[in-house]
Coordinates of C-alpha atoms and ligand atoms in Angstrom, one line a residue:
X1 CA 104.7 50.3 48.7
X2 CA 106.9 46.9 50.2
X3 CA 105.8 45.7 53.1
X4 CA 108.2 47.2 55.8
X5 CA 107.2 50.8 54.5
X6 CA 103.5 50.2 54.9
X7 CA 104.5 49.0 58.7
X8 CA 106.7 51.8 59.3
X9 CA 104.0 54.1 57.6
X10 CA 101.5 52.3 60.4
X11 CA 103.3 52.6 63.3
X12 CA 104.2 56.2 62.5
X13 CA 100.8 57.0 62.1
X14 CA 100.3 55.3 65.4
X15 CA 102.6 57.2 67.0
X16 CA 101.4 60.5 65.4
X17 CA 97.6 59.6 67.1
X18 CA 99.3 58.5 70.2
X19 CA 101.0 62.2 70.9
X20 CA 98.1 64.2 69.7
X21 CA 95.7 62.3 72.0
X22 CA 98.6 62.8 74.9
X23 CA 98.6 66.5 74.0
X24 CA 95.0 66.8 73.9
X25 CA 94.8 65.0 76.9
X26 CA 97.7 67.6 78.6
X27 CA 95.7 70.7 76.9
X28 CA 92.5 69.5 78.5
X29 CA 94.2 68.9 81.6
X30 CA 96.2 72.3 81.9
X31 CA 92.6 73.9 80.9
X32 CA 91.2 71.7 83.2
X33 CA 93.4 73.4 86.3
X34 CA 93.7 76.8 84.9
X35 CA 89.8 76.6 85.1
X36 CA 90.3 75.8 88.5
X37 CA 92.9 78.1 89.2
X38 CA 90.3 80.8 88.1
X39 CA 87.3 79.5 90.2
X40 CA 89.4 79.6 93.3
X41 CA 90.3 83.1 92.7
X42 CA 87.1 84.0 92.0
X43 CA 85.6 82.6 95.6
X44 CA 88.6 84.6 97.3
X45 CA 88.2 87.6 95.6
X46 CA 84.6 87.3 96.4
X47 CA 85.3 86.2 99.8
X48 CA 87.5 88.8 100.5
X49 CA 85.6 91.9 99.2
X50 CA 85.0 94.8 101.3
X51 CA 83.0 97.3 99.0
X52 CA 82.4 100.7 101.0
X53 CA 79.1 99.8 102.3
X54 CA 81.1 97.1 104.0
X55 CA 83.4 99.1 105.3
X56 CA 81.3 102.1 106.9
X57 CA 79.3 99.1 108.8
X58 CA 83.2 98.0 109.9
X59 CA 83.8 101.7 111.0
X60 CA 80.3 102.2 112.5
X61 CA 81.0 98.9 114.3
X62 CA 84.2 100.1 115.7
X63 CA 82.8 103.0 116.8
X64 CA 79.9 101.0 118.9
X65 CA 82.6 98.9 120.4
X66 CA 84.8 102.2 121.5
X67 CA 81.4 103.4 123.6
X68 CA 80.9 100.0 124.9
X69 CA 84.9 99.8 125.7
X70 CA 84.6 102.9 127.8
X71 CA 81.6 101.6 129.5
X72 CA 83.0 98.6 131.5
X73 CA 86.2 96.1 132.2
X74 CA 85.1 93.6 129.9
X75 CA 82.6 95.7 128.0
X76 CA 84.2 94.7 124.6
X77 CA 86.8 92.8 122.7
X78 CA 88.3 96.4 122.3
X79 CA 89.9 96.9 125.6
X80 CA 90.2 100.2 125.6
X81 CA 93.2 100.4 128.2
X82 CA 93.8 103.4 130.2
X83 CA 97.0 105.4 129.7
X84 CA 97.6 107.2 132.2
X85 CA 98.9 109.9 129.9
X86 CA 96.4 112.7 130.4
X87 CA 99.1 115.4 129.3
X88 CA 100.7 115.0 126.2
X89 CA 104.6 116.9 125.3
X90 CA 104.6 120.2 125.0
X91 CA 107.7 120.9 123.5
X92 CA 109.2 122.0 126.5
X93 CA 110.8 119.5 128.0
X94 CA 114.9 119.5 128.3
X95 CA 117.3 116.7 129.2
X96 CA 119.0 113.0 128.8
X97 CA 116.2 110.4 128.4
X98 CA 116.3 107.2 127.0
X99 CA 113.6 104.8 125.4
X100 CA 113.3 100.9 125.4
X101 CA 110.9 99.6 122.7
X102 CA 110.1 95.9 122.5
X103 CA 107.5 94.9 119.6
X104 CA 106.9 92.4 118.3
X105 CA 110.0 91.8 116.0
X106 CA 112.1 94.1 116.5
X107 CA 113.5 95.6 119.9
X108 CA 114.8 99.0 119.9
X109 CA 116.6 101.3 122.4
X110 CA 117.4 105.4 122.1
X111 CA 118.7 108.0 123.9
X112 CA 117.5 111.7 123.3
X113 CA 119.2 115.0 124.3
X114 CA 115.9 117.2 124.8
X115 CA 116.5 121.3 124.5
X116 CA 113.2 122.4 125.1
X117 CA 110.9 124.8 123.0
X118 CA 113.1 126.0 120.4
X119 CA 115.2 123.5 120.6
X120 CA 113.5 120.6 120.4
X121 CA 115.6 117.2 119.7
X122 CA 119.1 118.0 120.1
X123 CA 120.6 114.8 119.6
X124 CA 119.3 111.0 119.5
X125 CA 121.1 107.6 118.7
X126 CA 119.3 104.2 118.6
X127 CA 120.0 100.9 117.9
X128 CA 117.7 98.0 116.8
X129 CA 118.3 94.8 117.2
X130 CA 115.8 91.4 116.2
X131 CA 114.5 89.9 119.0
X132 CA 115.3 85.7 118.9
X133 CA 112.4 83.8 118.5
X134 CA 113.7 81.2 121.1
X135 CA 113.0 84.1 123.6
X136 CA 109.8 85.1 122.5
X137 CA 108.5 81.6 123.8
X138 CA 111.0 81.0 126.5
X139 CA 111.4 82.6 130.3
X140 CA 110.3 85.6 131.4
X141 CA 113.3 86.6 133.4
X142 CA 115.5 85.2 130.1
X143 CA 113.4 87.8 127.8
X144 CA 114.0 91.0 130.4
X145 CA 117.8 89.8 130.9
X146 CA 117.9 90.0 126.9
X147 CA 116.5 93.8 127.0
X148 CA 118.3 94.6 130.0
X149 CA 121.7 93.9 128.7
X150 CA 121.1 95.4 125.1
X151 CA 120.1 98.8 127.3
X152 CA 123.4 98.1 129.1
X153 CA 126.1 97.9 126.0
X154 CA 123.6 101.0 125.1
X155 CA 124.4 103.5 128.0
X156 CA 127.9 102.0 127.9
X157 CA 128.5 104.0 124.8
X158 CA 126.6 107.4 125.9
X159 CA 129.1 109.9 124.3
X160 CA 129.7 113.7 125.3
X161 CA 127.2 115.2 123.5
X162 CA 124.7 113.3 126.1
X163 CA 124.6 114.7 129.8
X164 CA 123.1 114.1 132.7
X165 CA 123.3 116.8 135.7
X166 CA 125.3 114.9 138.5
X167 CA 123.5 113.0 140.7
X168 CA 120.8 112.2 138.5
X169 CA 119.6 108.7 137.6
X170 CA 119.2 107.8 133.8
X171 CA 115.2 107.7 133.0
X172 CA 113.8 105.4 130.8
X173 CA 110.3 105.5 128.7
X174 CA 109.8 101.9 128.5
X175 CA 107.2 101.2 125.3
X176 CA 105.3 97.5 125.4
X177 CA 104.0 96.9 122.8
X178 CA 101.3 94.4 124.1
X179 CA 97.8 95.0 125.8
X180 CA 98.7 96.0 129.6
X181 CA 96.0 96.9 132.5
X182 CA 98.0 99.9 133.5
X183 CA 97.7 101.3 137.2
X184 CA 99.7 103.8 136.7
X185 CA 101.9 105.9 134.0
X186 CA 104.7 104.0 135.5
X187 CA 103.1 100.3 136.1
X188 CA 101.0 97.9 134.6
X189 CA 100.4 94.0 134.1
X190 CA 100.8 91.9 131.3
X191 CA 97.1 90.9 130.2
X192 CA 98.0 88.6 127.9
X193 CA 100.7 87.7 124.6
X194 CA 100.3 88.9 121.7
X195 CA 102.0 87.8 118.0
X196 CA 104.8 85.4 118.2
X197 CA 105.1 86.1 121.7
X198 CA 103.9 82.8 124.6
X199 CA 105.7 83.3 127.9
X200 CA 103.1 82.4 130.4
X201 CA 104.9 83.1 133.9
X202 CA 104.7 86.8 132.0
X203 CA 100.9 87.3 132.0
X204 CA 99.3 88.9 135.2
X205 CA 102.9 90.5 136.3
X206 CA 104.0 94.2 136.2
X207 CA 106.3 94.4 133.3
X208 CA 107.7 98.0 134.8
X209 CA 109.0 95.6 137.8
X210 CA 110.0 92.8 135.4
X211 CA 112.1 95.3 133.8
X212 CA 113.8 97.1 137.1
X213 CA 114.7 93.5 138.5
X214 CA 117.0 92.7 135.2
X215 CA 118.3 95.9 134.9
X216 CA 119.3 95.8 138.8
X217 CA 120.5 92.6 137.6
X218 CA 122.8 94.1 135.0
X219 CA 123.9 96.7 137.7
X220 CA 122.3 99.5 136.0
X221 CA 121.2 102.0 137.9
X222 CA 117.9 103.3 135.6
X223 CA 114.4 104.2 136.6
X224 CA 111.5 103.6 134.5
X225 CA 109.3 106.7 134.4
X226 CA 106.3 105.7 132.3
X227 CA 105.3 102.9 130.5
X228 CA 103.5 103.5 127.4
X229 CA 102.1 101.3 124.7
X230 CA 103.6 101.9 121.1
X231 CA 101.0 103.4 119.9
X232 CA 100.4 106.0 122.9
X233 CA 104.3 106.6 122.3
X234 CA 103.6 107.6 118.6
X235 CA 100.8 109.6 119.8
X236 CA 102.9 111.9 121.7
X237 CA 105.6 111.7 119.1
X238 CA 103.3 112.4 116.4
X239 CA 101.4 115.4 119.0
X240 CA 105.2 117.1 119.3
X241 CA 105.9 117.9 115.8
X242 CA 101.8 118.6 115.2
X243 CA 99.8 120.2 117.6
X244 CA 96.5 118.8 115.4
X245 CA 97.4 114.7 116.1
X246 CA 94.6 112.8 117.5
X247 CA 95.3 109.3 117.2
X248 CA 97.6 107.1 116.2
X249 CA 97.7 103.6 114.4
X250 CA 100.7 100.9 114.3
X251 CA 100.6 98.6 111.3
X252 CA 104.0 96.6 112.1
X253 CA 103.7 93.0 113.4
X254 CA 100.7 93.2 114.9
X255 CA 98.6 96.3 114.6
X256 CA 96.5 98.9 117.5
X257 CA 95.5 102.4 117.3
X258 CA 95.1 105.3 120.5
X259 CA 93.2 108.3 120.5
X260 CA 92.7 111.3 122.7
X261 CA 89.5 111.2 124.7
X262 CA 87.4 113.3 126.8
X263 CA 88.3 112.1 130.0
X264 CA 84.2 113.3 131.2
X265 CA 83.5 110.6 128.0
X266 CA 85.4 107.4 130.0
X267 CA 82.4 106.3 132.5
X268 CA 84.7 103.4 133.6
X269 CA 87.3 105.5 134.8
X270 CA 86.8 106.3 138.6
X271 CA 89.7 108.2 139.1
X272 CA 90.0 112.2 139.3
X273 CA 89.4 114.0 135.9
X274 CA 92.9 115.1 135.1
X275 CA 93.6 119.1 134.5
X276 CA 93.9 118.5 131.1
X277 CA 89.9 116.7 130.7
X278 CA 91.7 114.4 128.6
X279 CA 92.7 110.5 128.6
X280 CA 94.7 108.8 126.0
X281 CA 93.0 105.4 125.4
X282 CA 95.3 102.4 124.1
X283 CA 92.1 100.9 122.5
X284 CA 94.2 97.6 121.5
X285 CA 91.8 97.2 118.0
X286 CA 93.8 94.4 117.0
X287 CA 91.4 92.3 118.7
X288 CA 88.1 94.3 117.4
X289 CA 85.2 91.4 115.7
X290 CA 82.8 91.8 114.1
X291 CA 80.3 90.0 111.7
X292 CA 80.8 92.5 108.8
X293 CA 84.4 91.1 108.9
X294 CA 85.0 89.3 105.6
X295 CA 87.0 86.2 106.9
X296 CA 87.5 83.3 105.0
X297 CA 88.2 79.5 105.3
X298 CA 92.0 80.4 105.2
X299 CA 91.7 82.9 108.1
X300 CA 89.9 80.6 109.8
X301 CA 92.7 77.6 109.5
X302 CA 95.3 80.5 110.6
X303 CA 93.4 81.4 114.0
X304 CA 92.6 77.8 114.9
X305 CA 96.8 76.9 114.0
X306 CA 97.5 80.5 115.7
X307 CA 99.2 80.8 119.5
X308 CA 95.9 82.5 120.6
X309 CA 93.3 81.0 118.5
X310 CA 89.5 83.4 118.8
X311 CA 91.8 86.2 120.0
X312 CA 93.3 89.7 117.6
X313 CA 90.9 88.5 115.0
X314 CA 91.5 92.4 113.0
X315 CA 94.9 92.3 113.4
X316 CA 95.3 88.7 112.1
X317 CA 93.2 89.8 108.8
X318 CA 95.7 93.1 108.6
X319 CA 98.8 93.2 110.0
X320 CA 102.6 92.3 108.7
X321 CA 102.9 88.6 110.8
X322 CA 99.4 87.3 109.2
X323 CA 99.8 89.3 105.5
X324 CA 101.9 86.8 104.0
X325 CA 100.9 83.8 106.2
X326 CA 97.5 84.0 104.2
X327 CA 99.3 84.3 101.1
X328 CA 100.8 81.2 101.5
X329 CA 97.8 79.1 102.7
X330 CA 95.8 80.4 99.8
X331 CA 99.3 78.9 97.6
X332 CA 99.3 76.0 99.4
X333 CA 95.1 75.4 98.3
X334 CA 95.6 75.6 94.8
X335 CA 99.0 73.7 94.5
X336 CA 96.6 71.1 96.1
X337 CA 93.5 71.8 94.5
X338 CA 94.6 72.9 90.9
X339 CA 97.7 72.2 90.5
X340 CA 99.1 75.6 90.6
X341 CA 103.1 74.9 90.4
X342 CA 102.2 71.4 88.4
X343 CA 101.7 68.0 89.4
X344 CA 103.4 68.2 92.9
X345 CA 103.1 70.4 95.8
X346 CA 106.2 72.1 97.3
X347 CA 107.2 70.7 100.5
X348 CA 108.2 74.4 101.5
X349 CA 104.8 75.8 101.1
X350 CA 103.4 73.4 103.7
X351 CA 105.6 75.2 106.6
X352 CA 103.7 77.8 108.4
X353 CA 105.1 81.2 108.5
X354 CA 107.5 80.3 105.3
X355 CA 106.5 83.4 103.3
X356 CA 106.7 86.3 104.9
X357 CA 105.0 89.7 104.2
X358 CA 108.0 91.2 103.0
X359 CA 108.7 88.6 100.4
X360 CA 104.9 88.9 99.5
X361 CA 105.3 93.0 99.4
X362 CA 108.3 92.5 97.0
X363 CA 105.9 90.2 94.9
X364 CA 103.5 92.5 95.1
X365 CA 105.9 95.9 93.7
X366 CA 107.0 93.3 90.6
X367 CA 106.6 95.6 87.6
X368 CA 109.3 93.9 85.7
X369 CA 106.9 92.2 82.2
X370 CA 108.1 88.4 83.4
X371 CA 107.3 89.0 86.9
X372 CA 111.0 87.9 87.2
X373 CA 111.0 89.0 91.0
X374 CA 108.1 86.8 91.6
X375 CA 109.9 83.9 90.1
X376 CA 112.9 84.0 92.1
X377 CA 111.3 84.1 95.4
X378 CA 108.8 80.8 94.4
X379 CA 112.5 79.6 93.8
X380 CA 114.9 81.2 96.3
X381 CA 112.3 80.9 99.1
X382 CA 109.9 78.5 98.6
X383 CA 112.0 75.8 96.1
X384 CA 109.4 75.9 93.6
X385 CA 111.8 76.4 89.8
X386 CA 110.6 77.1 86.3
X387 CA 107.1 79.0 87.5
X388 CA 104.8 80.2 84.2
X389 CA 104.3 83.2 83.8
X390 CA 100.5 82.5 83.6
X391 CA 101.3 81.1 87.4
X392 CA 103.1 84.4 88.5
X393 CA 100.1 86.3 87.8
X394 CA 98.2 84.4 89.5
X395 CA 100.1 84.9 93.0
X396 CA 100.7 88.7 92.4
X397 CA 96.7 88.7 92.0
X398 CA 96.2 87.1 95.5
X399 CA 99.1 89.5 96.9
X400 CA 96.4 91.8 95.9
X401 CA 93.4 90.1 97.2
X402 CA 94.9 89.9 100.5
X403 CA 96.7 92.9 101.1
X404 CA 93.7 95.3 100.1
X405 CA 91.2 93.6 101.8
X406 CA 93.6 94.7 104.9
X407 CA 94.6 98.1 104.1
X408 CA 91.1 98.7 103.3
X409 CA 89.8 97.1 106.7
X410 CA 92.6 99.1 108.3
X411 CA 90.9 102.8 106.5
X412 CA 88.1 101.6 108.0
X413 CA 89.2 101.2 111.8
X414 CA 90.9 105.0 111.3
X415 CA 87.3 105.6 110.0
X416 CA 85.5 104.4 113.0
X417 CA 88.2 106.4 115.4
X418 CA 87.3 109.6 113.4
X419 CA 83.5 108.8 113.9
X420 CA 83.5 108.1 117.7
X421 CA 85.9 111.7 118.3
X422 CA 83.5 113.3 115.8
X423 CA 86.0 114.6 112.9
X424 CA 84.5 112.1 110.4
X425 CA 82.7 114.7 108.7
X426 CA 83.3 118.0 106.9
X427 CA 81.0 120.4 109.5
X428 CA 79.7 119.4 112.7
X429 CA 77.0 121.3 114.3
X430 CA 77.0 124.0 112.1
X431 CA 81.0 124.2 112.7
X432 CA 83.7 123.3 109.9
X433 CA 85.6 120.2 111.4
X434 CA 89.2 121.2 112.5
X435 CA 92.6 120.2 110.8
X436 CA 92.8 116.4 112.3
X437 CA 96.0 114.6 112.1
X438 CA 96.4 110.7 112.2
X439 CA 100.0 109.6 113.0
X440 CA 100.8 106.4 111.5
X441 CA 103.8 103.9 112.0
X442 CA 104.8 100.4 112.1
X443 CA 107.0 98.7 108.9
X444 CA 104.1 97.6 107.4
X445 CA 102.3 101.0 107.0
X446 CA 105.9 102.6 105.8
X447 CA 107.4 99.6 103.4
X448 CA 104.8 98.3 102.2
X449 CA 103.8 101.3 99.4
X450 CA 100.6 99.5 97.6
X451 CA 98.8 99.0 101.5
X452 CA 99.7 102.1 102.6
X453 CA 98.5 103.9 98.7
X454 CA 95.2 101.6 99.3
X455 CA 94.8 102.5 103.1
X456 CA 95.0 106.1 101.8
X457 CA 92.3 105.8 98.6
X458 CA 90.0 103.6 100.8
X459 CA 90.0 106.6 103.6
X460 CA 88.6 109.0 101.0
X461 CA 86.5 107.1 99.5
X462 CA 84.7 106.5 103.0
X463 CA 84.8 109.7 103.4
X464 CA 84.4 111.4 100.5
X465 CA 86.6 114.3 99.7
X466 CA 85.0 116.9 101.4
X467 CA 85.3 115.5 105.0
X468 CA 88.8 114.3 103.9
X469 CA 90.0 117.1 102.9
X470 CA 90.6 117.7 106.9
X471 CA 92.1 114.8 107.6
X472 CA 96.0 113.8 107.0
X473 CA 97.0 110.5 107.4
X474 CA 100.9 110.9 107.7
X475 CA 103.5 108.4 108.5
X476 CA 105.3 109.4 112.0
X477 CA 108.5 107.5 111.7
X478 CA 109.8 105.7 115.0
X479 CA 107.2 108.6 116.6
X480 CA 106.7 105.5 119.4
X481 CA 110.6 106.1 120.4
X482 CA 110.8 109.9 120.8
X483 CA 107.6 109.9 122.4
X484 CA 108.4 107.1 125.0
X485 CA 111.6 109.4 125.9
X486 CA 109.1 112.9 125.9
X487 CA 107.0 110.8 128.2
X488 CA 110.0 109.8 130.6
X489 CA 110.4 113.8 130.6
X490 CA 107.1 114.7 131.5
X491 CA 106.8 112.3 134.0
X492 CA 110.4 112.6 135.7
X493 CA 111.2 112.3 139.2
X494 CA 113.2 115.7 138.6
X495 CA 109.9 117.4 136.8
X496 CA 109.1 119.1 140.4
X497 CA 112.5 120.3 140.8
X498 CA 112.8 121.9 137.1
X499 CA 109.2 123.4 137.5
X500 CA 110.3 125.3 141.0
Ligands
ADP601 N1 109.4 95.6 103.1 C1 108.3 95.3 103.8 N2 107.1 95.1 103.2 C2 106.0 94.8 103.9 N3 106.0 94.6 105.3 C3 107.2 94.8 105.9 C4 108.4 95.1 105.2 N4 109.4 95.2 106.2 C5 108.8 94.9 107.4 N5 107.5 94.7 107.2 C6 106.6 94.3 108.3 O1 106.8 95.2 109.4 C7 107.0 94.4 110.5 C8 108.0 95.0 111.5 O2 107.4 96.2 111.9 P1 108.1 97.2 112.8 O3 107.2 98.3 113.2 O4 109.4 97.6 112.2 O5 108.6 96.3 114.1 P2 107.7 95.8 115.3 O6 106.5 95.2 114.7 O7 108.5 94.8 115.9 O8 107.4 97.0 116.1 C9 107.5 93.0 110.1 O9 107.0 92.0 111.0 C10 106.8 92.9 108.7 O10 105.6 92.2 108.8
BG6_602 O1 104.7 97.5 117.0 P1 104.1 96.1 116.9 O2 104.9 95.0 117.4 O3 103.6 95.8 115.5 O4 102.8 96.1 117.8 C1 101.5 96.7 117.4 C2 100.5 96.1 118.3 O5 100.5 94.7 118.3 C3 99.4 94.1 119.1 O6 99.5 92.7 118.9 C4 99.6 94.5 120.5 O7 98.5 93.9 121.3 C5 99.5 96.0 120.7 O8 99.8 96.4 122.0 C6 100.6 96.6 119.8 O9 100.5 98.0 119.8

């Protein structure tokens, strides 16, 4: 062989070694992260576990904290706020009443046309419109003028079909979906922000009067005729259409649950025991803690970086603003860590809030054999091209680490609510346990199908079929508007005049 072949023979040779080395090299690397890809996994999925004896010491632990709620002002993280509502609708109430319901994303207003026993609804229109984050951090009086004027354009286009006797003054059930002291159905202040919300000149004022200044403002002429949290509200929805509802739970932004309660059971209510010998109780569980919490470095990070670090500790490990915030910090941790999305991490992915729990929830229902879904919101959303389909899996496995560890947590609160009103088991005292009804609502709960599925499944397995054969966990869509309006009814200025 001449000399130039032997060379070229060499170098080829040379160049052969060169790329296997480079691919063993890449092989070992990519096995290298894959391996730990897998070990990071592993610590979250152990992290986040909640096997059932878990989550009867969660329930058993909310329970403890509902007696010590009741107790004292300050007895517990769970506040267990008085209502006010001691009677819930009966069905019979008749007339025009509209709703205003701010939450924590959304802001909502509705008018209802109310025909009484057999009638029921006759007629309700709403509107929903987002609330701007600018004034979710911005002036009180600037947040109650936005409210104010959407009510306004509102009643501007009341049509026919919705009357008012002449004379009258429009009533308004005004729903709040934040932890108020209340000292009355119709008044209460601002304890403190919760979810995206930070307007300090807020806190410690009476959001009913808040209210009534910017609607005087607007030129309105509206009273507000009880003030009810969203949850209470979907209570008494939930009580109209089924006479068995006994609490009721919000998984939406943030998350809270209220219950029906012996008012002779409430030793820090000095105030007369009401006809009915019942209290509603806004217990505000979102900021329930407890040690058999499973919360992990991530959560950690997200409280510290949150608006009100220490504080709504439950509702930051379950609720739709912190869902896919956690989701993103555990993405961010192993683009870092194991190189995830390859050899950079996406700039996107640093920004907090950047995935949001829908876009995780449609990650989650992927079904399609590429995860094709998945891959287009890494790209769309978060800039990050060309995913595997080995890194795919990977995220739809922590959409599933992290949402299940909440709906199941969630079960569990429902759990404890059920032990501390006694229907948490099949017979009690030699008595079969009565049909009990838990109204649900809040986007969360009603779009995101594999949370609400596991919520379900975990609440049976707690329970065990028996006991759960009494209970139905049912969603009670918008219950929190209707029964803000059936509250404004039963607690109208006219109510004396209709009774006589
Ligand atoms: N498709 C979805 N999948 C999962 N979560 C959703 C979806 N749509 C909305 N959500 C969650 O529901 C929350 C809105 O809940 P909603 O009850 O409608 O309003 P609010 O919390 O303002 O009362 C959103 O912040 C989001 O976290
Ligand atoms: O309907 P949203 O906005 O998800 O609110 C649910 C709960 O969110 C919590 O943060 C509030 O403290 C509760 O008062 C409220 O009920």
């Amino acid at each position: 062989m001449g000399k130039a072949a032997v060379t070229t023979a060499v170098v080829c040779a040379a160049a052969a070694c060169a790329v296997a080395a480079l691919v063993v090299r890449y092989r070992m690397r990519s096995s290298g992260r894959w391996a730990r890809v897998a070990a990071l996994l592993k610590e979250l999925e152990e992290r986040c576990a909640t096997p059932v004896g878990k989550l009867r010491q969660v329930a058993d632990a909310m329970a403890v904290e509902m007696h010590a709620g009741l107790a004292s002002e300050g007895g517990s993280k769970l506040k267990m706020l008085i209502s006010y509502v001691n009677n819930l609708p009966t069905g019979e109430e008749t007339g025009l009443f509209y709703a205003l319901d701010l939450g924590g994303t959304n802001f909502r207003v509705l008018r209802v046309q109310l025909g009484g026993k057999e009638r029921h609804v006759l007629k309700q229109e709403f509107e929903e419109v987002s609330i701007p984050p600018l004034l979710m951090v911005g002036g009180s009086d600037e947040l109650f003028d936005f409210i104010a004027s959407a009510l306004a354009k509102f009643v501007a286009s009341e049509g026919e079909d919705f009357h008012l006797p002449v004379g009258r003054q429009r009533e308004i059930g005004f729903t709040f979906s934040f932890p108020v002291r209340q000292t009355s159905i119709a008044s209460g202040t601002l304890i403190k922000w919760t979810k995206g919300f930070n307007i300090d000149e807020t806190v410690g004022e009476d959001v009913v009067a808040e209210l009534t200044r910017a609607i005087e403002r607007q030129g309105l002429d509206m009273r507000v005729s009880a003030l009810i949290n969203d949850t209470v509200g979907t209570l008494a929805g939930g009580r109209y259409h089924d006479n068995d509802v006994v609490a009721a739970v919000i998984l939406g932004t943030g998350t809270n649950a209220a219950y029906v309660e012996r008012a002779h059971a409430i030793p820090k209510w000095h105030g007369l025991l009401p006809k009915s010998g019942e209290m509603v109780i806004n217990m505000e569980w979102g900021n329930f803690r407890s040690s058999h919490l499973p919360l992990t470095d991530y959560d950690q990070a997200l409280d510290n970086e949150s608006l009100n670090p220490s504080e709504q500790i439950f509702e930051k490990l379950i609720s739709g603003m912190y869902l896919g915030e956690i989701l993103r910090r555990v993405l961010l941790q192993l683009a870092k860590e194991a190189s995830l999305f390859g050899d950079y991490v996406p700039p996107k992915l640093e920004i907090p809030f950047m995935l949001r729990t829908p876009v995780m929830s449609a990650m989650h229902h992927d079904t399609s054999p590429d995860l094709k879904v998945v891959g287009a919101k890494l790209k769309d959303l978060l800039g990050i091209p060309n995913t595997s389909l080995k890194a795919r899996k990977v995220v739809v496995q922590i959409c599933d680490i992290v949402a299940r560890r909440g709906a199941r947590l969630a079960a569990a609160g429902v759990a404890g609510i059920l032990k501390k009103v006694g229907r948490d088991t099949a017979v009690k005292g030699g008595e079969s346990v009565p049909r009990t009804v838990v109204a649900m609502d809040g986007g969360l709960y009603e779009h995101y199908t594999i949370f609400r599925e596991c919520l379900q499944a975990t609440f049976e397995e707690m329970l065990g079929a028996e006991a759960a054969a009494s209970v139905v966990i049912k969603l009670a869509n918008d219950g929190s508007g209707i029964g803000a309006a059936l509250l404004a009814a039963s607690h109208s200025q006219y109510r004396e005049l209709e009774q006589s």
